[in-house]
Amino acid sequence: MEPIRVAVYKERKTIPFAKLDETSFYIGPAAKTYWQYLTIGAYKVYEEIHGLCASPNSTSGMVHVKNFLQHMKHVANPNQDIVLMTWKRLLRQGQQDSKLFLNTIYSKFFDMVVLYMLHIELCIKNKMPVLKNGETGIDMDRREALKRFTKWVPCICQASSQIPYRNEWNFANDTGLSKRKTGIARLSNISSQTRFRVYSNRRSWTG
């Protein structure tokens, strides 16, 4: 995705994050777990924000933490402390208390996941990712699985005159997110090779 550039935000309503709310267009109403609230409507807003934050010299959409924080300064809520705390959740143990990460660039999936968490926790009271011990956090397995946030895989269904292109699916929400906004992900609609990569070997995804 080609990064989108803006000089300044003159009005708060122009900030993409301000579009996000608790309606079903942006938050999945049938979610049963923390990661199942993702919708295609919200995903597109996250991508828009990513484009504003991506490093200009990066061809793969890498994001500098300071660029992300600078962008979020234009948002009234959440505040910078919450944004910083949420970003730190994704860091590996031993990195969370380090100030070095403020001078680091990260892959696209990183800021997309942070935006998802900020959005959900702003709109749904007391909703946070929880570890097995009951504390707020993201374990290693989930962190690896979240690398799927920017990975789209093709459906093996054939294009037709009604649908001239093949659908694509994203499995960051564990159940399947369709680019066409409709449909239910089924294993039979995904090639065996992709199915293996998505479900059996999550660590094969690269950030």
Short mmCIF file of C-alpha atoms in Angstrom, two decimals:
data_model
loop_
_atom_site.label_atom_id
_atom_site.label_comp_id
_atom_site.label_asym_id
_atom_site.label_seq_id
_atom_site.Cartn_x
_atom_site.Cartn_y
_atom_site.Cartn_z
CA MET A 1 0.00 0.00 0.00
CA GLU A 2 1.35 3.41 -0.97
CA PRO A 3 1.71 5.58 2.15
CA ILE A 4 -0.69 8.51 2.31
CA ARG A 5 0.84 11.84 3.25
CA VAL A 6 -0.75 14.81 5.05
CA ALA A 7 0.91 18.02 6.23
CA VAL A 8 -1.24 18.83 9.26
CA TYR A 9 -4.63 18.03 10.72
CA LYS A 10 -6.58 21.29 10.92
CA GLU A 11 -9.76 19.70 12.24
CA ARG A 12 -10.14 16.76 14.58
CA LYS A 13 -12.82 15.20 12.40
CA THR A 14 -10.23 14.63 9.65
CA ILE A 15 -8.30 12.18 11.82
CA PRO A 16 -9.10 8.62 10.64
CA PHE A 17 -9.13 7.13 14.15
CA ALA A 18 -12.06 9.42 15.00
CA LYS A 19 -14.20 7.47 12.52
CA LEU A 20 -14.03 4.33 14.63
CA ASP A 21 -16.93 3.67 16.98
CA GLU A 22 -18.91 0.81 18.54
CA THR A 23 -21.32 0.28 15.63
CA SER A 24 -21.46 -3.12 13.90
CA PHE A 25 -19.69 -1.66 10.85
CA TYR A 26 -16.54 -1.28 12.93
CA ILE A 27 -16.99 -3.87 15.69
CA GLY A 28 -18.24 -7.41 15.02
CA PRO A 29 -21.44 -7.93 17.07
CA ALA A 30 -21.12 -11.72 17.20
CA ALA A 31 -17.62 -11.78 18.71
CA LYS A 32 -17.03 -14.35 21.45
CA THR A 33 -13.38 -13.58 22.14
CA TYR A 34 -11.22 -10.46 22.27
CA TRP A 35 -9.79 -10.93 18.77
CA GLN A 36 -13.08 -11.66 16.98
CA TYR A 37 -14.37 -8.07 16.88
CA LEU A 38 -12.40 -7.27 13.71
CA THR A 39 -14.48 -6.11 10.71
CA ILE A 40 -13.49 -5.19 7.18
CA GLY A 41 -14.77 -1.65 7.80
CA ALA A 42 -12.45 -1.15 10.76
CA TYR A 43 -9.58 -2.89 8.95
CA LYS A 44 -9.72 -0.32 6.14
CA VAL A 45 -9.51 2.54 8.66
CA TYR A 46 -6.51 0.88 10.32
CA GLU A 47 -4.86 0.68 6.89
CA GLU A 48 -5.60 4.35 6.25
CA ILE A 49 -3.93 5.29 9.54
CA HIS A 50 -1.01 2.99 8.76
CA GLY A 51 -0.51 4.83 5.48
CA LEU A 52 -0.25 8.09 7.39
CA CYS A 53 2.33 6.68 9.79
CA ALA A 54 4.51 4.54 7.51
CA SER A 55 8.13 5.60 7.10
CA PRO A 56 8.55 7.45 3.77
CA ASN A 57 11.71 5.51 2.83
CA SER A 58 10.22 2.09 3.53
CA THR A 59 8.98 0.01 0.61
CA SER A 60 7.36 -2.54 2.92
CA GLY A 61 5.35 -0.13 5.06
CA MET A 62 7.57 -0.16 8.14
CA VAL A 63 6.41 2.18 10.89
CA HIS A 64 8.55 4.20 13.27
CA VAL A 65 7.11 4.24 16.79
CA LYS A 66 7.58 8.00 17.05
CA ASN A 67 5.60 8.56 13.83
CA PHE A 68 2.74 6.51 15.25
CA LEU A 69 2.76 8.39 18.56
CA GLN A 70 2.91 11.72 16.74
CA HIS A 71 -0.16 10.80 14.70
CA MET A 72 -2.12 9.67 17.75
CA LYS A 73 -1.39 12.98 19.52
CA HIS A 74 -4.15 14.45 17.37
CA VAL A 75 -6.68 12.09 18.97
CA ALA A 76 -8.40 13.24 22.17
CA ASN A 77 -8.86 9.69 23.42
CA PRO A 78 -6.94 7.44 24.02
CA ASN A 79 -4.16 9.55 25.49
CA GLN A 80 -0.44 9.05 24.82
CA ASP A 81 0.14 6.99 27.97
CA ILE A 82 -2.50 4.47 26.92
CA VAL A 83 -1.15 4.35 23.36
CA LEU A 84 2.36 3.69 24.65
CA MET A 85 1.19 1.04 27.13
CA THR A 86 -0.80 -0.73 24.41
CA TRP A 87 2.17 -0.75 22.03
CA LYS A 88 4.38 -2.24 24.74
CA ARG A 89 2.06 -5.24 25.06
CA LEU A 90 3.33 -6.56 21.76
CA LEU A 91 6.98 -6.35 22.74
CA ARG A 92 8.80 -9.45 23.89
CA GLN A 93 9.69 -9.93 27.53
CA GLY A 94 12.68 -7.77 28.42
CA GLN A 95 11.86 -5.14 25.79
CA GLN A 96 8.82 -3.58 27.42
CA ASP A 97 10.74 -1.42 29.89
CA SER A 98 13.36 -0.36 27.37
CA LYS A 99 13.33 3.14 25.88
CA LEU A 100 15.20 1.84 22.85
CA PHE A 101 12.00 0.73 21.14
CA LEU A 102 10.99 4.39 20.73
CA ASN A 103 13.74 4.64 18.11
CA THR A 104 12.77 1.42 16.37
CA ILE A 105 10.72 0.72 13.25
CA TYR A 106 8.22 -2.14 13.10
CA SER A 107 6.34 -4.13 10.49
CA LYS A 108 2.87 -3.11 9.32
CA PHE A 109 1.08 -5.78 11.33
CA PHE A 110 2.43 -4.22 14.52
CA ASP A 111 0.68 -0.86 14.30
CA MET A 112 -2.44 -2.49 12.79
CA VAL A 113 -2.77 -4.69 15.88
CA VAL A 114 -2.15 -1.74 18.20
CA LEU A 115 -4.89 0.23 16.43
CA TYR A 116 -7.26 -2.71 16.82
CA MET A 117 -6.60 -2.91 20.56
CA LEU A 118 -6.96 0.84 21.05
CA HIS A 119 -10.23 0.82 19.12
CA ILE A 120 -11.78 -2.14 20.94
CA GLU A 121 -10.75 -1.01 24.40
CA LEU A 122 -11.97 2.52 23.79
CA CYS A 123 -15.41 1.31 22.69
CA ILE A 124 -15.95 -1.71 24.95
CA LYS A 125 -15.56 -1.18 28.66
CA ASN A 126 -13.13 -3.47 30.51
CA LYS A 127 -12.30 -5.43 27.35
CA MET A 128 -8.60 -6.39 27.20
CA PRO A 129 -6.54 -9.41 26.12
CA VAL A 130 -6.01 -11.68 29.11
CA LEU A 131 -3.26 -14.20 29.85
CA LYS A 132 -3.94 -17.60 31.41
CA ASN A 133 -3.04 -16.20 34.84
CA GLY A 134 -5.72 -13.53 34.49
CA GLU A 135 -3.36 -10.63 33.90
CA THR A 136 -3.68 -8.30 30.91
CA GLY A 137 -1.24 -9.23 28.17
CA ILE A 138 -0.45 -11.19 25.01
CA ASP A 139 1.35 -14.52 25.19
CA MET A 140 3.97 -15.73 22.72
CA ASP A 141 1.59 -17.91 20.69
CA ARG A 142 -0.90 -15.11 20.22
CA ARG A 143 1.89 -12.68 19.35
CA GLU A 144 3.04 -15.02 16.59
CA ALA A 145 -0.53 -15.52 15.37
CA LEU A 146 -1.05 -11.76 15.14
CA LYS A 147 1.51 -11.64 12.35
CA ARG A 148 -1.43 -12.80 10.23
CA PHE A 149 -3.02 -9.37 10.63
CA THR A 150 -1.76 -8.21 7.24
CA LYS A 151 -1.84 -11.61 5.49
CA TRP A 152 -4.64 -12.27 2.99
CA VAL A 153 -5.09 -15.66 1.37
CA PRO A 154 -7.13 -16.45 -1.77
CA CYS A 155 -10.27 -18.52 -1.75
CA ILE A 156 -10.30 -21.40 -4.26
CA CYS A 157 -13.82 -20.48 -5.35
CA GLN A 158 -13.97 -19.53 -9.02
CA ALA A 159 -14.79 -16.07 -10.32
CA SER A 160 -18.11 -15.68 -12.14
CA SER A 161 -20.03 -13.03 -14.07
CA GLN A 162 -21.67 -11.97 -10.79
CA ILE A 163 -18.37 -11.97 -8.88
CA PRO A 164 -15.56 -11.23 -11.37
CA TYR A 165 -12.74 -11.71 -8.87
CA ARG A 166 -11.73 -14.28 -6.29
CA ASN A 167 -12.37 -13.49 -2.68
CA GLU A 168 -9.57 -13.21 -0.13
CA TRP A 169 -9.57 -14.05 3.56
CA ASN A 170 -7.70 -12.82 6.60
CA PHE A 171 -7.55 -14.98 9.74
CA ALA A 172 -6.32 -12.47 12.31
CA ASN A 173 -9.69 -12.77 14.05
CA ASP A 174 -9.41 -16.60 14.24
CA THR A 175 -12.68 -17.13 12.35
CA GLY A 176 -12.05 -15.54 8.95
CA LEU A 177 -12.54 -12.03 7.59
CA SER A 178 -13.77 -11.67 4.02
CA LYS A 179 -12.67 -8.81 1.77
CA ARG A 180 -16.13 -8.92 0.17
CA LYS A 181 -17.68 -8.23 3.60
CA THR A 182 -19.96 -11.25 3.28
CA GLY A 183 -19.53 -14.99 3.55
CA ILE A 184 -18.27 -17.48 6.08
CA ALA A 185 -14.77 -18.91 5.96
CA ARG A 186 -14.73 -22.65 5.38
CA LEU A 187 -11.72 -24.90 5.23
CA SER A 188 -13.03 -26.32 1.95
CA ASN A 189 -12.70 -22.88 0.36
CA ILE A 190 -9.01 -22.58 1.15
CA SER A 191 -6.26 -24.49 -0.60
CA SER A 192 -4.61 -27.27 1.41
CA GLN A 193 -1.23 -25.53 1.26
CA THR A 194 -2.63 -22.26 2.59
CA ARG A 195 -4.74 -24.10 5.16
CA PHE A 196 -1.59 -25.70 6.53
CA ARG A 197 0.20 -22.36 6.73
CA VAL A 198 -2.70 -20.62 8.43
CA TYR A 199 -3.71 -23.25 10.96
CA SER A 200 -0.86 -25.69 11.47
CA ASN A 201 2.22 -23.52 11.24
CA ARG A 202 1.44 -20.02 12.39
CA ARG A 203 5.12 -19.31 12.92
CA SER A 204 5.67 -19.54 9.17
CA TRP A 205 4.07 -16.11 8.79
CA THR A 206 6.70 -13.40 8.76
CA GLY A 207 6.25 -9.89 10.06
#
